Short mmCIF file of C-alpha atoms and ligand atoms in Angstrom, two decimals:
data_model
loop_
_atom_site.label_atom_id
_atom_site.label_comp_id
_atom_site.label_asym_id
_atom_site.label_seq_id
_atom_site.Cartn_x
_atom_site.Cartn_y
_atom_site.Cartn_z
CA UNK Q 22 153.57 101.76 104.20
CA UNK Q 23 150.32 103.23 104.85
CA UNK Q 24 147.63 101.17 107.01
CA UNK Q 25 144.56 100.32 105.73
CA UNK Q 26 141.68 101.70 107.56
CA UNK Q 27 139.37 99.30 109.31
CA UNK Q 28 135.37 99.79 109.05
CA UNK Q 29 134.26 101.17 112.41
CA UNK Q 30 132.99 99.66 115.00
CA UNK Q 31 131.22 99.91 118.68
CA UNK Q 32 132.98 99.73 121.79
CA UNK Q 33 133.15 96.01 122.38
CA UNK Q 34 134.82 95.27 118.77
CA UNK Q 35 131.35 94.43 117.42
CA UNK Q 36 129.93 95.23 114.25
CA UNK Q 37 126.32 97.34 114.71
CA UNK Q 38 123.79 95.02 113.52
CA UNK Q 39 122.64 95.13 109.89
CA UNK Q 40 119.21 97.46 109.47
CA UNK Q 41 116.40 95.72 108.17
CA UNK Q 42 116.59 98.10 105.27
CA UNK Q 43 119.67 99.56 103.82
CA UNK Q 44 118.14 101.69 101.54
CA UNK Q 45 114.34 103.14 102.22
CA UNK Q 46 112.96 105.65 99.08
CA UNK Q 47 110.02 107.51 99.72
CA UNK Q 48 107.70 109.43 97.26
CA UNK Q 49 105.13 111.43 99.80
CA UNK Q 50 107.05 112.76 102.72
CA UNK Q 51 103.63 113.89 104.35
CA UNK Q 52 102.42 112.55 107.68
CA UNK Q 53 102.29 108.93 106.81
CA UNK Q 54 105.33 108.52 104.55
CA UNK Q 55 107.27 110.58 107.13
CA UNK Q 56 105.92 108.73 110.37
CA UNK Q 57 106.81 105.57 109.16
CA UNK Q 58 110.68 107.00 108.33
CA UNK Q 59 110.37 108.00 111.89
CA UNK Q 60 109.32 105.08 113.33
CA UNK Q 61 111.95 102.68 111.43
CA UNK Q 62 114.62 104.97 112.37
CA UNK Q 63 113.75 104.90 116.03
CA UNK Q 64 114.23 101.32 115.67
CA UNK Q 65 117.24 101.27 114.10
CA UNK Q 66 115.81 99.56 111.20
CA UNK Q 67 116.93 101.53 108.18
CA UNK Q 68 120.14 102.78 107.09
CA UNK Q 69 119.39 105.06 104.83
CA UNK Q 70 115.98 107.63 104.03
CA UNK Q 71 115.77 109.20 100.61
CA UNK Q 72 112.43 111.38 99.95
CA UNK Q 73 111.26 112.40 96.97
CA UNK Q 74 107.97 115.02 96.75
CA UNK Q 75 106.71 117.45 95.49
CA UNK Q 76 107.33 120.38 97.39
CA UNK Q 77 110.50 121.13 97.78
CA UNK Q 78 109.72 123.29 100.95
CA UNK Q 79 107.90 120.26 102.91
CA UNK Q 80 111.49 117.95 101.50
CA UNK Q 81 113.62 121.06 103.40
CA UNK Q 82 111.54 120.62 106.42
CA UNK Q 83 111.74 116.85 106.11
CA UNK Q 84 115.61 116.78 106.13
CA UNK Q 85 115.87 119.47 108.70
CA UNK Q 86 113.52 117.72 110.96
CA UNK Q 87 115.62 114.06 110.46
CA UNK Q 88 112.51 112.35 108.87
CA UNK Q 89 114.48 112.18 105.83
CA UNK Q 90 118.75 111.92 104.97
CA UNK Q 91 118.79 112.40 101.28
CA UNK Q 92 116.61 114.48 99.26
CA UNK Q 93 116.37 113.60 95.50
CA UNK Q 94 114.31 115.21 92.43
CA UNK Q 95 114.64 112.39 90.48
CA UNK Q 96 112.81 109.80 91.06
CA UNK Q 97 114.90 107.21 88.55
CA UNK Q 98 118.15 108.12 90.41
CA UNK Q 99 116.39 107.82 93.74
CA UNK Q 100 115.24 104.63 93.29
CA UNK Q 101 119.09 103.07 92.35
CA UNK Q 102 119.61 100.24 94.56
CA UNK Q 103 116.60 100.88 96.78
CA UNK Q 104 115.67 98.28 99.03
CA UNK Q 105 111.97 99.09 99.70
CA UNK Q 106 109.85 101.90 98.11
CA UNK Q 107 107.13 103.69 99.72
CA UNK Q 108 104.47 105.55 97.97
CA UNK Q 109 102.50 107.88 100.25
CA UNK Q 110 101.59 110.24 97.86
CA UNK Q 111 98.03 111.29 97.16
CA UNK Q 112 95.84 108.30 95.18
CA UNK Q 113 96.01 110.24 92.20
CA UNK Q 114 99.55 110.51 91.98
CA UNK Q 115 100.12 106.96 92.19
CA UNK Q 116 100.15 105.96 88.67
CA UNK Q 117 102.80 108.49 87.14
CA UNK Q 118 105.11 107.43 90.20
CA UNK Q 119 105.13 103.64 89.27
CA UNK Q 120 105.39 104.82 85.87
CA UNK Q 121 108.63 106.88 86.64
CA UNK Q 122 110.34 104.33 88.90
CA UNK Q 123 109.25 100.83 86.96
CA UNK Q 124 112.50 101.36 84.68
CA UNK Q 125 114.53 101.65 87.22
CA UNK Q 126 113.98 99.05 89.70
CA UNK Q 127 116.87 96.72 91.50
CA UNK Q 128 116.04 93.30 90.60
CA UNK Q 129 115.56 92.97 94.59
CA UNK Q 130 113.50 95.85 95.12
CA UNK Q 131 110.61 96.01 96.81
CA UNK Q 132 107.62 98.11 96.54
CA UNK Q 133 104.88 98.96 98.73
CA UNK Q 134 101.93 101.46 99.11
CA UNK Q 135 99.92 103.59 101.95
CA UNK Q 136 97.10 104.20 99.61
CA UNK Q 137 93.35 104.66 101.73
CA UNK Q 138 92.04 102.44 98.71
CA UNK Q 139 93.58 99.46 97.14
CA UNK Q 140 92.01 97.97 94.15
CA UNK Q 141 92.40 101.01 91.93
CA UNK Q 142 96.27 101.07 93.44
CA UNK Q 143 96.70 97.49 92.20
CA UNK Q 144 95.48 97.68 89.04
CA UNK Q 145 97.85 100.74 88.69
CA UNK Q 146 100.61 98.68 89.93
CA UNK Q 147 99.74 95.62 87.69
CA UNK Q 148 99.48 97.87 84.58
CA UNK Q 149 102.96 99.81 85.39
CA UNK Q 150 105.26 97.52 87.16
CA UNK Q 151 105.06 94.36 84.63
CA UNK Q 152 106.80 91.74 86.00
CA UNK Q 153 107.89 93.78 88.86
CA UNK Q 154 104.63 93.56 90.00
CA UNK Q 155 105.38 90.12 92.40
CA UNK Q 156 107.28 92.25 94.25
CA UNK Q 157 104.66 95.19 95.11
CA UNK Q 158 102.75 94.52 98.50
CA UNK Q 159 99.41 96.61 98.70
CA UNK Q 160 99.32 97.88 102.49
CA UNK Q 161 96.70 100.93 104.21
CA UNK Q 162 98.02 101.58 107.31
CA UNK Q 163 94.79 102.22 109.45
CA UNK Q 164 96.27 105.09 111.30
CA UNK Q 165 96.31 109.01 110.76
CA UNK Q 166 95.25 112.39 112.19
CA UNK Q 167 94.04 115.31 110.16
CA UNK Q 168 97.06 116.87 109.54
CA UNK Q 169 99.24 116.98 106.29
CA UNK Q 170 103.10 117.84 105.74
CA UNK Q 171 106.51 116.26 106.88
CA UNK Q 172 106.04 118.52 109.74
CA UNK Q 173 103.20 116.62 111.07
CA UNK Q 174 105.18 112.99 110.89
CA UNK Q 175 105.93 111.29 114.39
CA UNK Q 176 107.09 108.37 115.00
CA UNK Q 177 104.63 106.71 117.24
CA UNK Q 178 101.43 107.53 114.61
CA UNK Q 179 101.51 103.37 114.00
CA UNK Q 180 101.77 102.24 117.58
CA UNK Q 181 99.14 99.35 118.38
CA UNK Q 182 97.15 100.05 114.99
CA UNK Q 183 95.55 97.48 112.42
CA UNK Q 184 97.98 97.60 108.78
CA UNK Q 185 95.69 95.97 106.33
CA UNK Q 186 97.31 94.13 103.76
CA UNK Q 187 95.43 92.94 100.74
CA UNK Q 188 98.72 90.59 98.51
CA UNK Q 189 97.41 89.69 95.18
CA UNK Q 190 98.08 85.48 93.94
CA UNK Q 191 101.55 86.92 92.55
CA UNK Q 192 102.93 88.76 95.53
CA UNK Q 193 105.72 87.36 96.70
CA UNK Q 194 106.60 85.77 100.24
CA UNK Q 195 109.87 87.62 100.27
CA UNK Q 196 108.36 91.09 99.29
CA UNK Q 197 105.48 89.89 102.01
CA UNK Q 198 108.04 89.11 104.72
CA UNK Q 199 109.81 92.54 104.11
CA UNK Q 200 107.05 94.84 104.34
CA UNK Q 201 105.33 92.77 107.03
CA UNK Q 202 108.40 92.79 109.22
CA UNK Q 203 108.78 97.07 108.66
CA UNK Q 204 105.45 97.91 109.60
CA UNK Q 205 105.71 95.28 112.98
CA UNK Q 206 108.35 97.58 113.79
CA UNK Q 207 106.29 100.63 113.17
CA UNK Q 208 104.01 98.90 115.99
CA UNK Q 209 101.40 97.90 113.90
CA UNK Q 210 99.01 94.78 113.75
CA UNK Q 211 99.00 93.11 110.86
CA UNK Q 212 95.82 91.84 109.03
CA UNK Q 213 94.78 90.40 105.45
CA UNK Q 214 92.02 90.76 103.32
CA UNK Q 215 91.23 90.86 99.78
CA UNK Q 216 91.25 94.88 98.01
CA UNK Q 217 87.74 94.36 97.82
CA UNK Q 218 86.86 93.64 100.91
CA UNK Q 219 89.42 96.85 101.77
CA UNK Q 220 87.56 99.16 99.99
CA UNK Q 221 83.93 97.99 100.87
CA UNK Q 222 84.62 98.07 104.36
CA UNK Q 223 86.52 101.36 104.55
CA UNK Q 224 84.31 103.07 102.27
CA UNK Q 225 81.48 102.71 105.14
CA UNK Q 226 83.83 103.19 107.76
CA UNK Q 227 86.06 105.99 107.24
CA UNK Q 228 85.49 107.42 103.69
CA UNK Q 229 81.56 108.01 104.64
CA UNK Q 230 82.31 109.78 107.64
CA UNK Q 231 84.86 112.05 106.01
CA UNK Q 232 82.25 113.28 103.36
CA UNK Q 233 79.25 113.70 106.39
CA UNK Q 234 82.03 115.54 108.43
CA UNK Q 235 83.14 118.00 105.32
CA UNK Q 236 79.52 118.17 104.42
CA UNK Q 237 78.32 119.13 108.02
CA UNK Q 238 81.21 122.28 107.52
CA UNK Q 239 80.04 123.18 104.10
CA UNK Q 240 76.05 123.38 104.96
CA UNK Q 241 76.96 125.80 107.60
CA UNK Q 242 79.27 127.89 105.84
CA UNK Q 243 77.07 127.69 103.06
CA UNK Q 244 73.91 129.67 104.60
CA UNK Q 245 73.79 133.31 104.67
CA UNK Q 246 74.58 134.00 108.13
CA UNK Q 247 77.59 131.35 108.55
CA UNK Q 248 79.48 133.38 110.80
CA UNK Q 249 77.05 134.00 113.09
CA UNK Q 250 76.24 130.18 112.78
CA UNK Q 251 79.86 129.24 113.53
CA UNK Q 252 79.97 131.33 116.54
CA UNK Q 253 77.08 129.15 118.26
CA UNK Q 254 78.91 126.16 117.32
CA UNK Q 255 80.08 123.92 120.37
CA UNK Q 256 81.86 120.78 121.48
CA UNK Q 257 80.22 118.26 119.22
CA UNK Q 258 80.05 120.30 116.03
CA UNK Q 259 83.86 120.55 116.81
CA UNK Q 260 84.13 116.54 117.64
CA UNK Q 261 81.75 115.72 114.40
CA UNK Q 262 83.90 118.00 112.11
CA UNK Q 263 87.89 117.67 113.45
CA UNK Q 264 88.03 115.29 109.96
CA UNK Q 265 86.92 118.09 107.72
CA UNK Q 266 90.55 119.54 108.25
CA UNK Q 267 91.85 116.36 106.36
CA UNK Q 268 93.49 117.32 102.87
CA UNK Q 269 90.92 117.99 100.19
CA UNK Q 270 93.67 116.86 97.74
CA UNK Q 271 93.67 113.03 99.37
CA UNK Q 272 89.84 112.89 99.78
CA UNK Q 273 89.23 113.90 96.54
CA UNK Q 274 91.07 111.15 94.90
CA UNK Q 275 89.71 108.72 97.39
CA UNK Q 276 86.23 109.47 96.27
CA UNK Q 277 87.55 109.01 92.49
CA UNK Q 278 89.12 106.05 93.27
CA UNK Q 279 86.29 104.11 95.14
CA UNK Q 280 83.80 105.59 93.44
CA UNK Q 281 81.26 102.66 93.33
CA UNK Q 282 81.62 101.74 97.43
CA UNK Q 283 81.08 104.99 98.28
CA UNK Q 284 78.23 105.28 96.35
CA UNK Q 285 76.91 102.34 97.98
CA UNK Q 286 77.65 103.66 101.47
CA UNK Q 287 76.33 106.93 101.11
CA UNK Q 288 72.96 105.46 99.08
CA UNK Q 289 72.56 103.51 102.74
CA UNK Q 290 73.46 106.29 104.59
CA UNK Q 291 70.58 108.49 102.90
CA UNK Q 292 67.66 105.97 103.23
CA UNK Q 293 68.75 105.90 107.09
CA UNK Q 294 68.66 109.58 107.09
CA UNK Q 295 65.20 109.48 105.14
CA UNK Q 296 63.65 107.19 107.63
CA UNK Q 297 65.18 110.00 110.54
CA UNK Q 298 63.50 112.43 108.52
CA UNK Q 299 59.77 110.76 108.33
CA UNK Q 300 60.38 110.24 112.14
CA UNK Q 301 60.91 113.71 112.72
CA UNK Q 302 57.95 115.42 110.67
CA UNK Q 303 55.66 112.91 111.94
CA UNK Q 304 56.84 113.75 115.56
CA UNK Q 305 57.46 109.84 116.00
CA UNK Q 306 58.91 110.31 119.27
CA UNK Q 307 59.32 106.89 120.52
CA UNK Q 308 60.78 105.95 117.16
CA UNK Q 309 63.66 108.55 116.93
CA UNK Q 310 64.21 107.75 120.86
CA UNK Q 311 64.36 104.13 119.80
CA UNK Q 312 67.05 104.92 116.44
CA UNK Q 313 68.95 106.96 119.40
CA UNK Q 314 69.16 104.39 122.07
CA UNK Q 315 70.68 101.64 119.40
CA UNK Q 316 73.01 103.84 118.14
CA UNK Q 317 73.98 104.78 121.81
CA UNK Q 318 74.55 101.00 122.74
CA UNK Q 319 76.15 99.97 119.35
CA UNK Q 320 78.61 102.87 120.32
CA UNK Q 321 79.11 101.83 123.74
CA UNK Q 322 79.84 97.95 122.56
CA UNK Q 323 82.29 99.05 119.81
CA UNK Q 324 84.13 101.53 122.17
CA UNK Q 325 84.45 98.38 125.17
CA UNK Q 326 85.62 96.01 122.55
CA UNK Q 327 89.07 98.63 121.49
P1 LIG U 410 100.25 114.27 103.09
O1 LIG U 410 99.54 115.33 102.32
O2 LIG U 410 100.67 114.54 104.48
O3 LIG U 410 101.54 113.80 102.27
C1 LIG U 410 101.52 113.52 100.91
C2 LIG U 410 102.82 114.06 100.33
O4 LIG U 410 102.96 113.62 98.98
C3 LIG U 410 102.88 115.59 100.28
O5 LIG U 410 104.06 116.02 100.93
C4 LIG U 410 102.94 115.91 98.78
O6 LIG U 410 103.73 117.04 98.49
C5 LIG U 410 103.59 114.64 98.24
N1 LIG U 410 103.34 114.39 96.82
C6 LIG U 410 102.24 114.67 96.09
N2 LIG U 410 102.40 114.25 94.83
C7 LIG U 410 103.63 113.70 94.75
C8 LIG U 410 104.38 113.10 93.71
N3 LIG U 410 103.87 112.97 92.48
N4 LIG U 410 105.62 112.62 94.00
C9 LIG U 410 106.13 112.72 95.24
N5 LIG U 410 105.47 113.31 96.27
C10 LIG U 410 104.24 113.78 96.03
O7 LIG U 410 99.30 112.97 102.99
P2 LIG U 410 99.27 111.70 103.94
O8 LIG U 410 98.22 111.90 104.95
O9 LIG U 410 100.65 111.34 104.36
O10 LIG U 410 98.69 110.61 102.91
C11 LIG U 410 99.53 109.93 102.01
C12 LIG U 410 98.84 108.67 101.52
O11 LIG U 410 98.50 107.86 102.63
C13 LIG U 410 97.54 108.91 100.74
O12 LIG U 410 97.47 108.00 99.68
C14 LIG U 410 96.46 108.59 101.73
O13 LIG U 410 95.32 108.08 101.08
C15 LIG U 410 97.12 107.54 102.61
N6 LIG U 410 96.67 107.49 104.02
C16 LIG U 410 96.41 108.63 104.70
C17 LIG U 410 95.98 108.54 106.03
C18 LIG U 410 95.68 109.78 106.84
O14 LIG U 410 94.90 109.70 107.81
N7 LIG U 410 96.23 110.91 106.52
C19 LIG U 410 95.83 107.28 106.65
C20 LIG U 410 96.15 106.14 105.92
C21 LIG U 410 96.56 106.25 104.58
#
């Protein structure tokens, strides 16, 4: 009679503790979706990574690199018996994925998001998930670099950073618990706020700084000797503009999506700049030196305090 085969197991006789998540799906296998495969798998905290994209080059380079195990086209068959979903695909992609996958959901499923904004990704996630929608934890992981692509994915990106997550009244404690628990692992700090007070505050804090650093690049290359311009440039030009290699893609849809914050931040931004400007042509020296010396403190608090 033939012997049945026992499951294997470690030296010891013990079974390997269960992962946190069986089953991790995710749409966007760029440098956050992939980072945070990373980082759970370093901890042992996944069993299995399916990634589904776009670019079937960037899924290739995801599976050789081990960000990914599985790569799927489908984003209905990917999904079977998922338990947690990430989308870290570009804001305006966000939509037509929830669309795809709502169908096709485990009634245990959970679903979460990396999106830079969060109340246009809710109501997306309201409209498109239905009932699923308890289930769906909004989450920005405050952490990134410039750089786009599986390729760019490590696993210590989250180490010591803020996640910001902003649950709706229906999100569940379960669905809560889950994604709080991954993104600990990740080695991230977790805080709560409401998506408004998300997107007002990043809006002045990272989204106007990415259009003053792309703008800085684009008023230089725009004037008629740009190349002689960029050869003067030095250090801080560099330091002021190393966010202008962010994907024009993702900022694009950020400025679509918080639209009316932005607009806010950069209407205060321009009145600040004005009053600069009078200081300037009416050679109000003790005024700009003033404007200088509280920006240099402010700096200096905010950088003692991290
Ligand atoms: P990325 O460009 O590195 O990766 C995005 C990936 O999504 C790409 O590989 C692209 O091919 C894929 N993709 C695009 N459309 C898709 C679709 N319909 N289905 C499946 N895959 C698709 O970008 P990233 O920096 O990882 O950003 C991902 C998300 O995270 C964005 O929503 C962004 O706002 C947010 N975010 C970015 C940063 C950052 O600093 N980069 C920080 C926090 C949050």
């Amino acid at each position: 009679m033939k012997k049945k085969r026992q499951p294997a197991r470690k030296a010891g006789g013990r079974k390997p503790p269960k992962p946190l998540i069986g089953k991790l799906v995710i749409f966007g296998v760029g440098l956050i979706g992939g980072s945070f495969a990373l980082a759970l798998k370093r901890q042992r905290a996944v069993g299995h990574v399916v990634g589904v994209g776009r670019s079937r080059s960037n899924l290739l380079a995801a599976k050789r690199l081990g960000v990914i195990d599985e790569m799927a086209t489908d984003p209905a068959v990917a999904v079977k018996n998922a338990d947690l979903v990430l989308l870290a695909v570009p804001l305006g992609q966000t939509r037509a994925v929830l669309a795809h996958i709502a169908p096709h959901l485990a009634s245990h499923t959970v679903v979460t998001d990396a999106g830079s904004t969060k109340r246009d990704v809710i109501e997306s996630a309201r409209r498109q998930l239905g009932a699923t929608f308890s289930r769906f934890v909004p989450a920005h992981p405050i952490a990134g670099t410039e750089k786009s692509g599986a390729a760019a994915a490590f696993a210590e990106l989250f180490e010591q950073r803020n996640l910001i997550l902003t649950p709706e009244p229906e999100t569940s404690a379960r669905a809560m618990k889950l994604v709080r628990a991954a993104w600990k692992l990740a080695g991230m700090r977790i805080l709560e706020m409401t998506a408004s007070q998300h997107d007002r505050i990043f809006a002045l804090v990272s989204h106007l700084p990415h259009l003053l650093s792309f703008t800085a690049v684009a008023n230089i290359a725009g004037q008629a000797n740009a190349p002689k311009l960029f050869q003067h440039t030095g250090g801080g030009f560099r330091d002021l503009t190393r966010i202008a290699g962010s994907s024009p893609e993702m900022w694009r849809d950020i400025c679509l999506a918080n639209r009316d914050a932005i607009l806010s931040a950069l209407d205060g931004y321009l009145s600040d700049l004005e009053a600069v400007r009078g200081m300037v042509e009416a050679s109000d020296g003790a005024a700009l030196e003033q404007k200088f010396a509280a920006s240099r403190n402010a700096r200096a608090k905010w950088l003692l305090k991290k």
